[in-house]
Amino acid sequence: MKIEFSSPLSNVENIIDSLKNKEGSLLPILHAIQKEVGYIAPQAIERIAIKLKQTPAEIHGVISFYHQFRTSPPAKYKIQICRAEACQSRGSRQLEVHAKSFLNIDYHQMTSDKKFSLDSVYCLGNCATGPNIRINDDLYGRISNEKFEQVLSNVDRELK
């Protein structure tokens, strides 16, 4: 399959070619493609398989083993809730329940409007201000259920 130069996958060939000869190249290739494109498209899986002389099923097996790899475009806002001990002791479990109910999704899912996805993370390195969440690259602390809703409303308004 040919990848169009102007498509988001146009740099996939370059990424694969630049890393394919390194020992254990599959994970670095997958990370680089996801960083560049935001996800690993089926066309990219096919190209990786051909260039690494593996089957698409083998590549997909690695992708599905690591939950941080995506095979579809990401949500506009990626929400991560910290599940480390310090955040749990400060209410992150209750926040998880509220977030899932408020967004009407479970972990590793995306809202129907593709605006929010929800994932767990084990320690955001901000234990003194738990429970913590991260939305894309921004960290928020002392998140109550009410503050969660407020933060989501504000980030969506700010980035429009």
mmCIF file of C-alpha atoms in Angstrom:
data_model
loop_
_atom_site.group_PDB
_atom_site.id
_atom_site.type_symbol
_atom_site.label_atom_id
_atom_site.label_comp_id
_atom_site.label_asym_id
_atom_site.label_seq_id
_atom_site.Cartn_x
_atom_site.Cartn_y
_atom_site.Cartn_z
ATOM 1 C CA MET A 1 0.000 0.000 0.000
ATOM 2 C CA LYS A 2 1.323 3.406 -0.957
ATOM 3 C CA ILE A 3 1.200 6.190 1.616
ATOM 4 C CA GLU A 4 0.406 9.627 0.176
ATOM 5 C CA PHE A 5 3.099 12.246 0.826
ATOM 6 C CA SER A 6 0.604 14.779 2.206
ATOM 7 C CA SER A 7 -1.084 12.317 4.577
ATOM 8 C CA PRO A 8 -0.361 12.183 8.310
ATOM 9 C CA LEU A 9 1.342 8.883 7.584
ATOM 10 C CA SER A 10 3.839 10.362 5.156
ATOM 11 C CA ASN A 11 6.600 10.382 7.729
ATOM 12 C CA VAL A 12 5.936 6.768 8.748
ATOM 13 C CA GLU A 13 8.218 5.408 6.034
ATOM 14 C CA ASN A 14 11.051 7.651 7.191
ATOM 15 C CA ILE A 15 10.556 6.618 10.815
ATOM 16 C CA ILE A 16 10.608 2.928 9.963
ATOM 17 C CA ASP A 17 13.648 3.286 7.700
ATOM 18 C CA SER A 18 15.597 5.272 10.284
ATOM 19 C CA LEU A 19 15.015 2.731 13.078
ATOM 20 C CA LYS A 20 14.512 -0.662 11.414
ATOM 21 C CA ASN A 21 18.162 -1.766 11.607
ATOM 22 C CA LYS A 22 18.492 -1.191 15.344
ATOM 23 C CA GLU A 23 18.252 -4.182 17.667
ATOM 24 C CA GLY A 24 14.729 -4.423 19.121
ATOM 25 C CA SER A 25 13.512 -1.797 16.682
ATOM 26 C CA LEU A 26 9.780 -2.510 16.860
ATOM 27 C CA LEU A 27 9.005 -0.634 20.091
ATOM 28 C CA PRO A 28 11.028 2.471 19.134
ATOM 29 C CA ILE A 29 9.281 2.475 15.739
ATOM 30 C CA LEU A 30 5.841 2.209 17.352
ATOM 31 C CA HIS A 31 6.632 4.977 19.852
ATOM 32 C CA ALA A 32 7.999 7.261 17.125
ATOM 33 C CA ILE A 33 4.999 6.735 14.848
ATOM 34 C CA GLN A 34 2.533 7.338 17.658
ATOM 35 C CA LYS A 35 4.397 10.491 18.673
ATOM 36 C CA GLU A 36 4.391 11.743 15.079
ATOM 37 C CA VAL A 37 0.877 10.778 14.000
ATOM 38 C CA GLY A 38 -0.966 10.344 17.313
ATOM 39 C CA TYR A 39 -1.811 6.698 16.672
ATOM 40 C CA ILE A 40 -0.670 3.658 14.704
ATOM 41 C CA ALA A 41 -2.896 3.284 11.668
ATOM 42 C CA PRO A 42 -3.552 -0.064 9.954
ATOM 43 C CA GLN A 43 -1.529 1.163 6.952
ATOM 44 C CA ALA A 44 1.423 1.804 9.245
ATOM 45 C CA ILE A 45 1.126 -1.700 10.715
ATOM 46 C CA GLU A 46 1.310 -3.139 7.207
ATOM 47 C CA ARG A 47 4.405 -1.062 6.368
ATOM 48 C CA ILE A 48 6.142 -1.993 9.617
ATOM 49 C CA ALA A 49 5.424 -5.679 9.015
ATOM 50 C CA ILE A 50 6.860 -5.588 5.504
ATOM 51 C CA LYS A 51 9.984 -3.669 6.503
ATOM 52 C CA LEU A 52 10.683 -5.766 9.614
ATOM 53 C CA LYS A 53 9.819 -9.024 7.797
ATOM 54 C CA GLN A 54 7.099 -9.908 10.289
ATOM 55 C CA THR A 55 3.368 -10.461 9.906
ATOM 56 C CA PRO A 56 0.804 -7.719 10.601
ATOM 57 C CA ALA A 57 -0.607 -10.036 13.307
ATOM 58 C CA GLU A 58 2.771 -10.044 15.087
ATOM 59 C CA ILE A 59 2.921 -6.247 14.973
ATOM 60 C CA HIS A 60 -0.672 -5.940 16.143
ATOM 61 C CA GLY A 61 0.061 -8.388 18.983
ATOM 62 C CA VAL A 62 2.749 -6.078 20.336
ATOM 63 C CA ILE A 63 0.525 -3.011 19.926
ATOM 64 C CA SER A 64 -2.372 -4.628 21.759
ATOM 65 C CA PHE A 65 -0.089 -5.837 24.587
ATOM 66 C CA TYR A 66 0.882 -2.273 25.539
ATOM 67 C CA HIS A 67 -2.216 -0.236 26.346
ATOM 68 C CA GLN A 68 -0.486 3.096 25.637
ATOM 69 C CA PHE A 69 -0.439 2.355 21.896
ATOM 70 C CA ARG A 70 -3.491 3.475 19.961
ATOM 71 C CA THR A 71 -4.776 2.182 16.620
ATOM 72 C CA SER A 72 -7.288 4.992 16.156
ATOM 73 C CA PRO A 73 -6.995 8.784 16.324
ATOM 74 C CA PRO A 74 -6.825 10.078 19.906
ATOM 75 C CA ALA A 75 -9.450 12.196 21.608
ATOM 76 C CA LYS A 76 -8.925 15.950 21.662
ATOM 77 C CA TYR A 77 -8.328 15.797 25.434
ATOM 78 C CA LYS A 78 -6.598 12.786 26.968
ATOM 79 C CA ILE A 79 -7.525 12.588 30.655
ATOM 80 C CA GLN A 80 -5.382 10.488 32.971
ATOM 81 C CA ILE A 81 -6.344 9.841 36.580
ATOM 82 C CA CYS A 82 -3.566 8.940 38.993
ATOM 83 C CA ARG A 83 -4.124 5.604 40.757
ATOM 84 C CA ALA A 84 -0.970 5.566 42.870
ATOM 85 C CA GLU A 85 -1.237 5.014 46.623
ATOM 86 C CA ALA A 86 -0.997 8.673 47.640
ATOM 87 C CA CYS A 87 -3.786 9.699 45.263
ATOM 88 C CA GLN A 88 -5.894 6.707 46.316
ATOM 89 C CA SER A 89 -5.585 7.755 49.946
ATOM 90 C CA ARG A 90 -6.824 11.211 48.937
ATOM 91 C CA GLY A 91 -9.866 10.037 46.980
ATOM 92 C CA SER A 92 -8.807 9.067 43.462
ATOM 93 C CA ARG A 93 -11.014 5.932 43.519
ATOM 94 C CA GLN A 94 -14.103 8.060 44.115
ATOM 95 C CA LEU A 95 -12.894 10.457 41.421
ATOM 96 C CA GLU A 96 -12.552 7.541 38.985
ATOM 97 C CA VAL A 97 -16.155 6.510 39.583
ATOM 98 C CA HIS A 98 -17.337 10.081 39.096
ATOM 99 C CA ALA A 99 -15.237 10.651 35.959
ATOM 100 C CA LYS A 100 -16.498 7.460 34.326
ATOM 101 C CA SER A 101 -20.091 8.365 35.142
ATOM 102 C CA PHE A 102 -19.718 12.014 34.105
ATOM 103 C CA LEU A 103 -18.102 11.127 30.773
ATOM 104 C CA ASN A 104 -20.201 7.974 30.325
ATOM 105 C CA ILE A 105 -17.095 5.967 29.380
ATOM 106 C CA ASP A 106 -14.743 3.496 31.038
ATOM 107 C CA TYR A 107 -10.948 3.480 31.048
ATOM 108 C CA HIS A 108 -9.357 3.186 27.591
ATOM 109 C CA GLN A 109 -12.480 4.580 25.937
ATOM 110 C CA MET A 110 -13.406 7.840 24.226
ATOM 111 C CA THR A 111 -16.578 9.910 24.438
ATOM 112 C CA SER A 112 -18.901 9.606 21.446
ATOM 113 C CA ASP A 113 -17.982 13.140 20.315
ATOM 114 C CA LYS A 114 -14.277 12.108 20.416
ATOM 115 C CA LYS A 115 -13.563 15.028 22.726
ATOM 116 C CA PHE A 116 -12.363 13.138 25.844
ATOM 117 C CA SER A 117 -10.600 9.843 26.507
ATOM 118 C CA LEU A 118 -10.007 8.403 29.949
ATOM 119 C CA ASP A 119 -7.028 6.400 31.166
ATOM 120 C CA SER A 120 -5.396 5.558 34.457
ATOM 121 C CA VAL A 121 -1.799 6.276 35.281
ATOM 122 C CA TYR A 122 0.381 5.156 38.167
ATOM 123 C CA CYS A 123 1.881 8.276 39.679
ATOM 124 C CA LEU A 124 2.061 11.691 38.107
ATOM 125 C CA GLY A 125 4.815 12.720 40.532
ATOM 126 C CA ASN A 126 2.665 15.237 42.358
ATOM 127 C CA CYS A 127 1.681 13.166 45.407
ATOM 128 C CA ALA A 128 1.283 16.069 47.860
ATOM 129 C CA THR A 129 -1.654 17.489 45.897
ATOM 130 C CA GLY A 130 -3.640 14.324 45.154
ATOM 131 C CA PRO A 131 -5.872 13.244 43.711
ATOM 132 C CA ASN A 132 -4.229 14.358 40.502
ATOM 133 C CA ILE A 133 -5.239 14.265 36.876
ATOM 134 C CA ARG A 134 -3.416 15.143 33.682
ATOM 135 C CA ILE A 135 -5.205 16.479 30.639
ATOM 136 C CA ASN A 136 -2.918 16.247 27.631
ATOM 137 C CA ASP A 137 0.297 17.759 29.067
ATOM 138 C CA ASP A 138 -1.253 19.803 31.897
ATOM 139 C CA LEU A 139 -1.318 18.552 35.487
ATOM 140 C CA TYR A 140 -4.154 19.388 37.913
ATOM 141 C CA GLY A 141 -4.113 18.695 41.656
ATOM 142 C CA ARG A 142 -6.579 18.429 44.531
ATOM 143 C CA ILE A 143 -9.297 17.319 42.131
ATOM 144 C CA SER A 144 -12.730 16.852 43.652
ATOM 145 C CA ASN A 145 -15.698 15.689 41.639
ATOM 146 C CA GLU A 146 -16.869 19.279 41.242
ATOM 147 C CA LYS A 147 -13.397 20.519 40.292
ATOM 148 C CA PHE A 148 -13.120 17.722 37.712
ATOM 149 C CA GLU A 149 -16.213 18.999 35.913
ATOM 150 C CA GLN A 150 -14.983 22.591 36.169
ATOM 151 C CA VAL A 151 -11.535 21.753 34.779
ATOM 152 C CA LEU A 152 -13.031 19.871 31.823
ATOM 153 C CA SER A 153 -15.330 22.757 31.057
ATOM 154 C CA ASN A 154 -12.469 25.247 31.253
ATOM 155 C CA VAL A 155 -9.976 23.323 29.084
ATOM 156 C CA ASP A 156 -12.569 22.800 26.397
ATOM 157 C CA ARG A 157 -13.417 26.508 26.438
ATOM 158 C CA GLU A 158 -9.750 27.627 26.473
ATOM 159 C CA LEU A 159 -8.626 25.497 23.544
ATOM 160 C CA LYS A 160 -11.510 26.202 21.158
#
